[in-house]
Amino acid sequence: MIAAAADLIAASPGEEFSLRAVCDAVGVKMPTLYHFFGSKQGLIDAVIEHGFDLYLGEKASMESSGDPIQDIRAGWDAHVAFGLTNPGFYTLMYGNVRPGYSPAAQSRPSEILRGLTARAADQGRLIVPSEQAAAHILVSNIGVTLRQLILAAPDPALSQAVREGAISAITGKGMRADNPLTTAIERAAAQPDVLGKAETQLLIEWLDRLGRDNEKLQ
């Protein structure tokens, strides 16, 4: 029934779907659906959970760069790509707003993002608390994805511009020229192909270690 509802949602993103159509698709009666899900909202919640399973399955297949800021960039792009490829799921996952309510499954990708911002904070690369940084990235990411879905037109340039603006807002990129170590870390992280992934990560670790030692001396 979850798969049938998902198929109906995917076929008509943003539109209501019929419980009877779901039952007909799998050859069961309405009481069977209510027995398993309790209500239409119960079925919708199960479909949302399924959507997050698909989304997180794709994220799990992504290889970490070893750098939290770069991983935030990659996660942003994966988020947008999932939304554009799966508008039916995405509008249920993030577009159906009820004041005071958020699907429990939303916490799963949020935890991943908070882990990345916590690592960035540990490296001294944020100018805001890590929780605030995660919230800033998430709401910006959702907004730019929904904007493209509403317009039914992918806009990579807009997504990149908003992404870099959000990252600048949490890292202070462009405002920290007085800290050459931070500047070097950001430049290395933004161009991992210059030195290579492993070498870039090692350089970042060394620079971060130097920065921590300098803080102890001050």
C-alpha positions as YAML, in Angstrom:
chain: A
units: angstrom
residues:
- id: 1
  name: MET
  ca: [0.00, 0.00, 0.00]
- id: 2
  name: ILE
  ca: [2.88, 2.34, 0.72]
- id: 3
  name: ALA
  ca: [4.34, 1.61, -2.73]
- id: 4
  name: ALA
  ca: [0.93, 2.14, -4.39]
- id: 5
  name: ALA
  ca: [0.43, 5.46, -2.59]
- id: 6
  name: ALA
  ca: [3.98, 6.48, -3.51]
- id: 7
  name: ASP
  ca: [3.28, 5.70, -7.17]
- id: 8
  name: LEU
  ca: [0.10, 7.81, -7.12]
- id: 9
  name: ILE
  ca: [1.93, 10.68, -5.45]
- id: 10
  name: ALA
  ca: [4.81, 10.46, -7.92]
- id: 11
  name: ALA
  ca: [2.38, 10.50, -10.84]
- id: 12
  name: SER
  ca: [0.66, 13.69, -9.63]
- id: 13
  name: PRO
  ca: [3.03, 15.70, -7.41]
- id: 14
  name: GLY
  ca: [1.27, 18.11, -5.07]
- id: 15
  name: GLU
  ca: [-2.20, 16.73, -5.75]
- id: 16
  name: GLU
  ca: [-4.49, 14.81, -3.42]
- id: 17
  name: PHE
  ca: [-4.63, 11.06, -3.86]
- id: 18
  name: SER
  ca: [-7.55, 8.74, -3.25]
- id: 19
  name: LEU
  ca: [-7.44, 6.05, -0.59]
- id: 20
  name: ARG
  ca: [-9.80, 4.00, -2.72]
- id: 21
  name: ALA
  ca: [-7.34, 4.25, -5.61]
- id: 22
  name: VAL
  ca: [-4.60, 2.93, -3.31]
- id: 23
  name: CYS
  ca: [-6.79, 0.02, -2.23]
- id: 24
  name: ASP
  ca: [-7.78, -0.77, -5.80]
- id: 25
  name: ALA
  ca: [-4.13, -0.74, -6.87]
- id: 26
  name: VAL
  ca: [-3.23, -3.49, -4.38]
- id: 27
  name: GLY
  ca: [-6.56, -5.35, -4.39]
- id: 28
  name: VAL
  ca: [-7.65, -4.76, -0.80]
- id: 29
  name: LYS
  ca: [-10.68, -3.22, 0.88]
- id: 30
  name: MET
  ca: [-10.69, 0.08, 2.76]
- id: 31
  name: PRO
  ca: [-10.91, -1.58, 6.21]
- id: 32
  name: THR
  ca: [-7.58, -3.26, 5.50]
- id: 33
  name: LEU
  ca: [-5.93, 0.09, 4.88]
- id: 34
  name: TYR
  ca: [-7.40, 1.55, 8.07]
- id: 35
  name: HIS
  ca: [-6.29, -1.52, 10.00]
- id: 36
  name: PHE
  ca: [-2.64, -0.94, 9.10]
- id: 37
  name: PHE
  ca: [-2.48, 2.87, 8.99]
- id: 38
  name: GLY
  ca: [-5.45, 4.11, 11.00]
- id: 39
  name: SER
  ca: [-6.15, 7.06, 8.72]
- id: 40
  name: LYS
  ca: [-5.11, 8.76, 5.54]
- id: 41
  name: GLN
  ca: [-2.57, 10.79, 7.52]
- id: 42
  name: GLY
  ca: [-1.14, 7.55, 8.87]
- id: 43
  name: LEU
  ca: [-0.57, 6.34, 5.31]
- id: 44
  name: ILE
  ca: [0.93, 9.70, 4.34]
- id: 45
  name: ASP
  ca: [3.32, 9.50, 7.30]
- id: 46
  name: ALA
  ca: [4.40, 6.03, 6.14]
- id: 47
  name: VAL
  ca: [4.99, 7.35, 2.62]
- id: 48
  name: ILE
  ca: [7.03, 10.25, 4.03]
- id: 49
  name: GLU
  ca: [9.13, 7.74, 5.98]
- id: 50
  name: HIS
  ca: [9.64, 5.81, 2.75]
- id: 51
  name: GLY
  ca: [10.70, 9.03, 1.00]
- id: 52
  name: PHE
  ca: [13.32, 9.72, 3.66]
- id: 53
  name: ASP
  ca: [14.53, 6.12, 3.36]
- id: 54
  name: LEU
  ca: [15.14, 6.71, -0.36]
- id: 55
  name: TYR
  ca: [16.79, 10.07, 0.27]
- id: 56
  name: LEU
  ca: [19.09, 8.80, 3.01]
- id: 57
  name: GLY
  ca: [19.90, 5.73, 0.95]
- id: 58
  name: GLU
  ca: [21.26, 8.02, -1.76]
- id: 59
  name: LYS
  ca: [23.19, 10.10, 0.79]
- id: 60
  name: ALA
  ca: [24.68, 6.98, 2.35]
- id: 61
  name: SER
  ca: [26.19, 6.07, -1.01]
- id: 62
  name: MET
  ca: [28.04, 9.40, -1.15]
- id: 63
  name: GLU
  ca: [31.69, 9.29, -0.16]
- id: 64
  name: SER
  ca: [32.76, 11.84, 2.41]
- id: 65
  name: SER
  ca: [35.40, 14.31, 1.29]
- id: 66
  name: GLY
  ca: [36.80, 14.37, 4.82]
- id: 67
  name: ASP
  ca: [36.05, 18.10, 5.02]
- id: 68
  name: PRO
  ca: [32.77, 19.14, 6.72]
- id: 69
  name: ILE
  ca: [32.23, 22.29, 4.67]
- id: 70
  name: GLN
  ca: [32.74, 20.43, 1.40]
- id: 71
  name: ASP
  ca: [30.40, 17.70, 2.65]
- id: 72
  name: ILE
  ca: [27.78, 20.37, 3.40]
- id: 73
  name: ARG
  ca: [28.12, 21.55, -0.20]
- id: 74
  name: ALA
  ca: [27.75, 18.00, -1.52]
- id: 75
  name: GLY
  ca: [24.80, 17.35, 0.79]
- id: 76
  name: TRP
  ca: [23.12, 20.56, -0.41]
- id: 77
  name: ASP
  ca: [23.44, 19.51, -4.05]
- id: 78
  name: ALA
  ca: [22.18, 15.99, -3.28]
- id: 79
  name: HIS
  ca: [19.18, 17.47, -1.43]
- id: 80
  name: VAL
  ca: [18.23, 19.65, -4.40]
- id: 81
  name: ALA
  ca: [18.76, 16.82, -6.87]
- id: 82
  name: PHE
  ca: [16.51, 14.48, -4.86]
- id: 83
  name: GLY
  ca: [13.78, 17.11, -4.68]
- id: 84
  name: LEU
  ca: [13.85, 17.80, -8.41]
- id: 85
  name: THR
  ca: [13.89, 14.08, -9.25]
- id: 86
  name: ASN
  ca: [11.18, 13.16, -6.72]
- id: 87
  name: PRO
  ca: [8.82, 16.15, -6.47]
- id: 88
  name: GLY
  ca: [5.94, 14.05, -5.14]
- id: 89
  name: PHE
  ca: [7.96, 12.72, -2.23]
- id: 90
  name: TYR
  ca: [9.69, 16.03, -1.61]
- id: 91
  name: THR
  ca: [6.50, 18.09, -1.33]
- id: 92
  name: LEU
  ca: [5.24, 15.62, 1.28]
- id: 93
  name: MET
  ca: [8.58, 15.55, 3.09]
- id: 94
  name: TYR
  ca: [9.10, 19.32, 3.27]
- id: 95
  name: GLY
  ca: [6.29, 21.16, 1.49]
- id: 96
  name: ASN
  ca: [3.19, 20.23, 3.51]
- id: 97
  name: VAL
  ca: [3.37, 22.66, 6.42]
- id: 98
  name: ARG
  ca: [1.28, 22.23, 9.55]
- id: 99
  name: PRO
  ca: [2.11, 24.67, 12.39]
- id: 100
  name: GLY
  ca: [3.75, 22.88, 15.28]
- id: 101
  name: TYR
  ca: [4.24, 19.61, 13.39]
- id: 102
  name: SER
  ca: [7.14, 18.08, 11.55]
- id: 103
  name: PRO
  ca: [7.40, 14.45, 10.40]
- id: 104
  name: ALA
  ca: [9.57, 12.42, 12.76]
- id: 105
  name: ALA
  ca: [11.63, 11.26, 9.79]
- id: 106
  name: GLN
  ca: [12.82, 14.83, 9.17]
- id: 107
  name: SER
  ca: [15.13, 14.50, 12.16]
- id: 108
  name: ARG
  ca: [17.26, 11.87, 10.42]
- id: 109
  name: PRO
  ca: [18.91, 14.04, 7.73]
- id: 110
  name: SER
  ca: [18.97, 16.93, 10.21]
- id: 111
  name: GLU
  ca: [21.17, 14.85, 12.52]
- id: 112
  name: ILE
  ca: [23.62, 14.26, 9.68]
- id: 113
  name: LEU
  ca: [23.80, 17.99, 8.98]
- id: 114
  name: ARG
  ca: [24.25, 18.83, 12.66]
- id: 115
  name: GLY
  ca: [27.12, 16.36, 12.76]
- id: 116
  name: LEU
  ca: [28.84, 18.21, 9.92]
- id: 117
  name: THR
  ca: [28.36, 21.65, 11.46]
- id: 118
  name: ALA
  ca: [29.61, 20.32, 14.81]
- id: 119
  name: ARG
  ca: [32.79, 19.11, 13.10]
- id: 120
  name: ALA
  ca: [33.19, 22.48, 11.37]
- id: 121
  name: ALA
  ca: [32.75, 24.22, 14.73]
- id: 122
  name: ASP
  ca: [35.39, 21.96, 16.30]
- id: 123
  name: GLN
  ca: [37.77, 23.10, 13.55]
- id: 124
  name: GLY
  ca: [37.04, 26.75, 14.37]
- id: 125
  name: ARG
  ca: [35.44, 27.38, 10.99]
- id: 126
  name: LEU
  ca: [32.05, 28.74, 12.07]
- id: 127
  name: ILE
  ca: [31.12, 32.19, 13.29]
- id: 128
  name: VAL
  ca: [27.76, 31.00, 14.67]
- id: 129
  name: PRO
  ca: [26.85, 28.09, 16.97]
- id: 130
  name: SER
  ca: [26.77, 24.76, 15.15]
- id: 131
  name: GLU
  ca: [23.03, 24.23, 15.79]
- id: 132
  name: GLN
  ca: [22.26, 27.63, 14.28]
- id: 133
  name: ALA
  ca: [24.53, 26.87, 11.33]
- id: 134
  name: ALA
  ca: [22.69, 23.60, 10.65]
- id: 135
  name: ALA
  ca: [19.31, 25.34, 10.80]
- id: 136
  name: HIS
  ca: [20.55, 28.10, 8.46]
- id: 137
  name: ILE
  ca: [21.76, 25.60, 5.88]
- id: 138
  name: LEU
  ca: [18.63, 23.43, 6.11]
- id: 139
  name: VAL
  ca: [16.04, 26.18, 5.71]
- id: 140
  name: SER
  ca: [17.98, 27.72, 2.82]
- id: 141
  name: ASN
  ca: [18.34, 24.32, 1.14]
- id: 142
  name: ILE
  ca: [14.61, 23.58, 1.47]
- id: 143
  name: GLY
  ca: [13.66, 27.03, 0.25]
- id: 144
  name: VAL
  ca: [15.76, 26.92, -2.90]
- id: 145
  name: THR
  ca: [14.51, 23.41, -3.70]
- id: 146
  name: LEU
  ca: [10.83, 24.32, -3.25]
- id: 147
  name: ARG
  ca: [11.38, 27.46, -5.35]
- id: 148
  name: GLN
  ca: [12.61, 25.35, -8.27]
- id: 149
  name: LEU
  ca: [9.73, 22.90, -7.86]
- id: 150
  name: ILE
  ca: [7.17, 25.71, -7.82]
- id: 151
  name: LEU
  ca: [8.63, 27.17, -11.00]
- id: 152
  name: ALA
  ca: [9.02, 23.67, -12.49]
- id: 153
  name: ALA
  ca: [12.43, 24.76, -13.74]
- id: 154
  name: PRO
  ca: [15.83, 23.64, -12.42]
- id: 155
  name: ASP
  ca: [18.08, 26.60, -11.72]
- id: 156
  name: PRO
  ca: [21.60, 25.39, -10.84]
- id: 157
  name: ALA
  ca: [22.98, 28.93, -10.78]
- id: 158
  name: LEU
  ca: [20.40, 30.02, -8.19]
- id: 159
  name: SER
  ca: [21.05, 26.93, -6.07]
- id: 160
  name: GLN
  ca: [24.81, 27.50, -6.14]
- id: 161
  name: ALA
  ca: [24.46, 31.19, -5.30]
- id: 162
  name: VAL
  ca: [22.15, 30.52, -2.35]
- id: 163
  name: ARG
  ca: [24.38, 27.64, -1.21]
- id: 164
  name: GLU
  ca: [27.51, 29.77, -1.17]
- id: 165
  name: GLY
  ca: [25.64, 32.64, 0.50]
- id: 166
  name: ALA
  ca: [24.47, 30.31, 3.26]
- id: 167
  name: ILE
  ca: [27.95, 28.86, 3.75]
- id: 168
  name: SER
  ca: [29.45, 32.35, 3.86]
- id: 169
  name: ALA
  ca: [26.88, 33.33, 6.49]
- id: 170
  name: ILE
  ca: [27.89, 30.52, 8.84]
- id: 171
  name: THR
  ca: [31.65, 30.56, 8.17]
- id: 172
  name: GLY
  ca: [32.20, 34.29, 7.77]
- id: 173
  name: LYS
  ca: [33.98, 33.60, 4.49]
- id: 174
  name: GLY
  ca: [35.16, 36.91, 3.10]
- id: 175
  name: MET
  ca: [35.09, 38.51, 6.56]
- id: 176
  name: ARG
  ca: [38.01, 36.66, 8.14]
- id: 177
  name: ALA
  ca: [40.99, 37.92, 6.20]
- id: 178
  name: ASP
  ca: [42.70, 38.64, 9.55]
- id: 179
  name: ASN
  ca: [43.11, 34.89, 10.11]
- id: 180
  name: PRO
  ca: [45.46, 33.49, 7.46]
- id: 181
  name: LEU
  ca: [45.08, 29.90, 8.72]
- id: 182
  name: THR
  ca: [41.31, 30.02, 8.33]
- id: 183
  name: THR
  ca: [41.68, 31.58, 4.91]
- id: 184
  name: ALA
  ca: [44.10, 28.83, 3.87]
- id: 185
  name: ILE
  ca: [41.74, 26.13, 5.13]
- id: 186
  name: GLU
  ca: [38.83, 27.57, 3.18]
- id: 187
  name: ARG
  ca: [40.87, 27.93, -0.01]
- id: 188
  name: ALA
  ca: [42.15, 24.36, 0.25]
- id: 189
  name: ALA
  ca: [38.67, 22.97, 0.98]
- id: 190
  name: ALA
  ca: [37.15, 24.85, -1.95]
- id: 191
  name: GLN
  ca: [39.73, 23.44, -4.41]
- id: 192
  name: PRO
  ca: [40.35, 19.80, -3.39]
- id: 193
  name: ASP
  ca: [41.38, 18.81, -6.91]
- id: 194
  name: VAL
  ca: [44.46, 21.04, -6.82]
- id: 195
  name: LEU
  ca: [46.33, 18.90, -4.28]
- id: 196
  name: GLY
  ca: [44.13, 15.83, -4.33]
- id: 197
  name: LYS
  ca: [41.53, 14.70, -1.81]
- id: 198
  name: ALA
  ca: [43.85, 12.96, 0.66]
- id: 199
  name: GLU
  ca: [46.48, 15.68, 0.50]
- id: 200
  name: THR
  ca: [43.86, 18.42, 0.94]
- id: 201
  name: GLN
  ca: [42.41, 16.73, 4.02]
- id: 202
  name: LEU
  ca: [45.89, 16.29, 5.50]
- id: 203
  name: LEU
  ca: [46.68, 19.96, 4.87]
- id: 204
  name: ILE
  ca: [43.43, 21.02, 6.55]
- id: 205
  name: GLU
  ca: [44.22, 18.85, 9.58]
- id: 206
  name: TRP
  ca: [47.72, 20.37, 9.84]
- id: 207
  name: LEU
  ca: [46.42, 23.93, 9.51]
- id: 208
  name: ASP
  ca: [43.70, 23.24, 12.08]
- id: 209
  name: ARG
  ca: [46.33, 21.86, 14.47]
- id: 210
  name: LEU
  ca: [48.47, 24.96, 13.99]
- id: 211
  name: GLY
  ca: [45.46, 27.15, 14.67]
- id: 212
  name: ARG
  ca: [44.72, 25.32, 17.91]
- id: 213
  name: ASP
  ca: [48.34, 25.68, 19.01]
- id: 214
  name: ASN
  ca: [48.25, 29.42, 18.27]
- id: 215
  name: GLU
  ca: [45.11, 29.78, 20.41]
- id: 216
  name: LYS
  ca: [46.89, 28.10, 23.34]
- id: 217
  name: LEU
  ca: [49.80, 30.54, 23.03]
- id: 218
  name: GLN
  ca: [47.59, 33.60, 23.03]
...
